[in-house]
Amino acid sequence: MSQPVTTNPLVIMLINMTVVFLVLVSLSFLIRLIHILDPTKKKEESSVVTAPIPAAPIVVPEPEPEPATEGLSSEIVAAITAAVTLCGFSGGAIRTIRPLARDGWKNSGRALR
């Protein structure tokens, strides 16, 4: 059989790193070429320039006065209402807000010790 070309680990490392680097660079060029030649990309019309339509401001309906809830401040209720509104529902979709009577975090902290 033939003799190995080199047994020096430094030379083997440099050869391997060079091969990996060349493969990464060639993949980068291939990705750029695909972006240039992409047939699914929409063609831009240079003659017609349209200004972007400004987004309509989110209209938050005035909250109706709610009965006093135990343990929840008005800031927490406002934050929950804002989160529900941002999810696409109306603020009137909230019927009640009740805190859960669970102490799972307390028990979890005790179990880890």
XYZ file of N, CA and C in Angstrom:
339
model
N 0.820 -1.176 0.000
C 0.000 0.000 0.000
C 0.867 1.244 0.000
N 0.212 2.376 -0.243
C 0.968 3.619 -0.343
C 1.153 4.249 1.033
N 2.146 5.065 1.112
C 2.466 5.776 2.350
C 1.529 6.976 2.493
N 1.173 7.368 3.736
C 0.363 8.580 3.897
C 1.156 9.805 3.449
N 0.459 10.811 2.939
C 1.106 12.010 2.443
C 1.803 12.738 3.585
N 1.096 12.858 4.699
C 1.690 13.524 5.846
C 1.113 12.926 7.129
N 1.866 12.999 8.161
C 1.385 12.584 9.480
C 1.379 13.770 10.440
N 1.711 14.928 9.918
C 1.744 16.134 10.730
C 0.302 16.602 10.975
N -0.159 16.652 12.230
C -1.548 17.044 12.497
C -1.851 18.495 12.106
N -0.868 19.364 12.139
C -1.083 20.762 11.773
C -1.412 20.883 10.277
N -0.716 20.141 9.455
C -0.973 20.181 8.014
C -2.351 19.595 7.711
N -2.704 18.512 8.382
C -4.023 17.892 8.187
C -5.123 18.867 8.594
N -4.922 19.573 9.711
C -5.905 20.550 10.166
C -6.068 21.683 9.149
N -4.958 22.195 8.620
C -5.027 23.274 7.641
C -5.730 22.825 6.360
N -5.486 21.620 5.921
C -6.150 21.094 4.725
C -7.652 20.982 4.968
N -8.035 20.439 6.109
C -9.458 20.284 6.427
C -10.161 21.631 6.546
N -9.518 22.595 7.200
C -10.140 23.913 7.352
C -10.264 24.615 6.003
N -9.298 24.431 5.125
C -9.358 25.027 3.797
C -10.509 24.438 2.997
N -10.693 23.132 3.077
C -11.787 22.483 2.359
C -13.131 22.980 2.884
N -13.282 23.063 4.184
C -14.541 23.530 4.773
C -14.805 24.984 4.375
N -13.780 25.818 4.425
C -13.937 27.223 4.053
C -14.342 27.366 2.590
N -13.728 26.598 1.701
C -14.082 26.667 0.286
C -15.514 26.197 0.034
N -15.963 25.184 0.754
C -17.339 24.718 0.609
C -18.310 25.792 1.089
N -18.017 26.445 2.202
C -18.894 27.496 2.705
C -18.959 28.689 1.751
N -17.832 29.075 1.188
C -17.819 30.187 0.241
C -18.600 29.823 -1.012
N -18.443 28.600 -1.507
C -19.192 28.190 -2.700
C -20.696 28.133 -2.409
N -21.100 27.711 -1.220
C -22.514 27.732 -0.861
C -23.040 29.165 -0.798
N -22.245 30.071 -0.301
C -22.647 31.469 -0.237
C -22.879 32.020 -1.648
N -21.970 31.738 -2.578
C -22.151 32.188 -3.952
C -23.368 31.538 -4.599
N -23.619 30.291 -4.309
C -24.778 29.592 -4.858
C -26.077 30.217 -4.354
N -26.129 30.566 -3.080
C -27.321 31.210 -2.519
C -27.534 32.578 -3.151
N -26.463 33.348 -3.339
C -26.589 34.652 -3.991
C -27.060 34.515 -5.430
N -26.567 33.499 -6.137
C -26.987 33.259 -7.512
C -28.463 32.893 -7.574
N -28.932 32.101 -6.633
C -30.343 31.731 -6.585
C -31.196 32.970 -6.326
N -30.747 33.872 -5.458
C -31.501 35.101 -5.197
C -31.570 35.980 -6.441
N -30.519 35.998 -7.249
C -30.519 36.812 -8.463
C -31.422 36.204 -9.530
N -31.382 34.892 -9.693
C -32.125 34.210 -10.749
C -33.482 33.686 -10.304
N -33.961 34.087 -9.154
C -35.204 33.559 -8.596
C -36.396 33.879 -9.499
N -37.035 32.854 -10.105
C -38.171 33.127 -10.989
C -39.456 33.441 -10.227
N -39.530 33.124 -8.960
C -40.752 33.380 -8.193
C -40.796 34.785 -7.622
N -39.683 35.530 -7.727
C -39.643 36.885 -7.197
C -40.488 37.788 -8.079
N -41.307 38.639 -7.451
C -42.159 39.549 -8.198
C -41.308 40.609 -8.876
N -41.675 40.898 -10.100
C -40.967 41.941 -10.847
C -41.452 43.303 -10.373
N -40.532 44.196 -10.118
C -40.875 45.530 -9.669
C -41.049 46.433 -10.884
N -42.124 47.214 -10.885
C -42.358 48.167 -11.961
C -41.700 49.486 -11.582
N -40.755 49.923 -12.390
C -40.036 51.152 -12.066
C -40.825 52.390 -12.472
N -41.798 52.263 -13.403
C -42.531 53.436 -13.853
C -43.602 53.866 -12.853
N -44.177 52.928 -12.132
C -45.230 53.253 -11.178
C -44.657 53.153 -9.776
N -44.608 54.290 -9.103
C -44.100 54.320 -7.737
C -45.270 54.670 -6.833
N -45.560 53.798 -5.918
C -46.659 54.045 -4.996
C -46.103 54.301 -3.609
N -46.698 55.236 -2.955
C -46.294 55.546 -1.588
C -46.913 54.513 -0.660
N -46.189 54.112 0.364
C -46.768 53.140 1.291
C -47.967 53.738 2.019
N -48.979 52.921 2.173
C -50.185 53.357 2.852
C -49.922 53.322 4.357
N -50.121 54.440 5.025
C -49.875 54.422 6.469
C -50.908 53.527 7.157
N -50.445 52.829 8.150
C -51.319 51.927 8.886
C -52.317 52.737 9.701
N -53.536 52.245 9.714
C -54.572 52.923 10.491
C -54.288 52.732 11.974
N -54.469 53.764 12.759
C -54.212 53.606 14.195
C -55.233 52.650 14.808
N -54.780 51.939 15.789
C -55.650 50.999 16.484
C -56.604 51.787 17.365
N -57.869 51.550 17.134
C -58.883 52.259 17.912
C -59.311 51.341 19.048
N -59.011 51.775 20.237
C -59.382 51.010 21.418
C -60.675 51.601 21.965
N -61.721 50.780 22.050
C -62.974 51.332 22.562
C -62.831 51.707 24.029
N -63.587 52.707 24.407
C -63.551 53.144 25.791
C -64.077 52.023 26.678
N -63.301 51.638 27.685
C -63.780 50.550 28.546
C -64.969 51.001 29.384
N -65.901 50.091 29.498
C -67.049 50.375 30.338
C -66.633 50.236 31.793
N -67.209 51.019 32.669
C -66.843 50.868 34.070
C -67.222 49.470 34.556
N -66.247 48.820 35.119
C -66.463 47.460 35.585
C -66.618 47.471 37.095
N -67.327 46.489 37.602
C -67.414 46.403 39.055
C -66.033 46.103 39.639
N -65.844 46.501 40.852
C -64.557 46.300 41.500
C -64.242 44.811 41.597
N -63.043 44.440 41.168
C -62.620 43.040 41.246
C -61.634 42.908 42.386
N -61.748 41.815 43.069
C -60.870 41.606 44.216
C -59.489 41.214 43.743
N -58.465 41.885 44.229
C -57.088 41.521 43.968
C -56.556 41.997 42.623
N -57.368 42.557 41.760
C -56.890 43.039 40.474
C -56.999 44.555 40.425
N -55.881 45.184 40.111
C -55.907 46.635 39.987
C -56.400 47.015 38.597
N -56.735 48.254 38.420
C -57.237 48.713 37.119
C -56.140 48.634 36.058
N -54.860 48.741 36.458
C -53.759 48.628 35.505
C -53.669 47.219 34.944
N -53.875 46.208 35.785
C -53.820 44.820 35.328
C -54.973 44.534 34.379
N -56.152 45.021 34.711
C -57.313 44.832 33.837
C -57.071 45.531 32.502
N -56.473 46.728 32.519
C -56.184 47.451 31.279
C -55.156 46.700 30.441
N -54.152 46.114 31.091
C -53.133 45.367 30.360
C -53.724 44.120 29.712
N -54.598 43.422 30.423
C -55.237 42.230 29.865
C -56.136 42.613 28.698
N -56.880 43.704 28.845
C -57.754 44.172 27.766
C -56.938 44.571 26.544
N -55.810 45.238 26.743
C -54.959 45.628 25.623
C -54.380 44.405 24.922
N -53.980 43.380 25.680
C -53.433 42.171 25.079
C -54.490 41.442 24.257
N -55.709 41.377 24.764
C -56.794 40.729 24.019
C -57.115 41.521 22.762
N -57.092 42.839 22.843
C -57.365 43.680 21.683
C -56.286 43.509 20.623
N -55.021 43.411 21.032
C -53.938 43.219 20.077
C -53.994 41.855 19.411
N -54.640 40.889 20.042
C -54.794 39.566 19.433
C -55.896 39.555 18.381
N -56.628 40.651 18.232
C -57.627 40.745 17.186
C -59.054 40.686 17.668
N -59.261 40.583 18.936
C -60.611 40.558 19.475
C -60.986 41.948 19.952
N -62.265 42.161 20.149
C -62.676 43.469 20.664
C -62.540 43.466 22.183
N -62.445 44.653 22.737
C -62.312 44.754 24.185
C -63.552 44.262 24.906
N -64.695 44.290 24.202
C -65.935 43.807 24.807
C -66.033 42.298 24.857
N -65.047 41.594 24.278
C -65.073 40.134 24.298
C -64.751 39.581 25.683
N -64.181 40.415 26.536
C -63.847 39.973 27.887
C -65.095 40.079 28.743
N -65.505 38.972 29.286
C -66.681 38.978 30.157
C -66.270 39.104 31.622
N -65.351 38.268 32.040
C -64.876 38.320 33.430
C -63.388 38.038 33.450
N -62.739 38.545 34.466
C -61.329 38.247 34.710
C -61.241 37.708 36.127
N -60.888 36.433 36.210
C -60.787 35.807 37.526
C -59.399 35.213 37.697
N -58.718 35.536 38.751
C -57.425 34.886 38.987
C -57.645 33.437 39.390
N -56.757 32.572 38.940
C -56.858 31.165 39.289
C -56.409 30.951 40.724
N -57.085 30.072 41.400
C -56.732 29.776 42.789
C -55.742 28.620 42.808
N -54.552 28.876 42.264
C -53.507 27.853 42.263
C -52.249 28.446 42.875
N -51.519 27.635 43.526
C -50.235 28.069 44.057
C -49.159 27.109 43.554
N -49.198 26.810 42.261
C -48.261 25.860 41.657
C -46.817 26.300 41.749
N -46.562 27.615 41.603
C -45.188 28.093 41.671
C -44.620 27.948 43.073
N -45.451 28.170 44.065
C -44.971 28.012 45.430
C -44.568 26.570 45.682
N -45.419 25.644 45.268
C -45.119 24.240 45.482
C -43.922 23.791 44.633
N -43.768 24.339 43.444
C -42.621 23.975 42.609
C -41.314 24.424 43.255
N -41.307 25.605 43.820
C -40.122 26.100 44.495
C -39.767 25.257 45.717
N -40.762 24.783 46.398
C -40.514 23.941 47.568
C -40.028 22.567 47.165
N -40.478 22.063 46.034
C -40.105 20.706 45.604
C -38.665 20.661 45.130
N -38.122 21.779 44.633
C -36.771 21.773 44.104
C -35.721 21.805 45.200
N -36.085 22.207 46.370
C -35.079 22.331 47.422
C -34.792 21.060 48.097
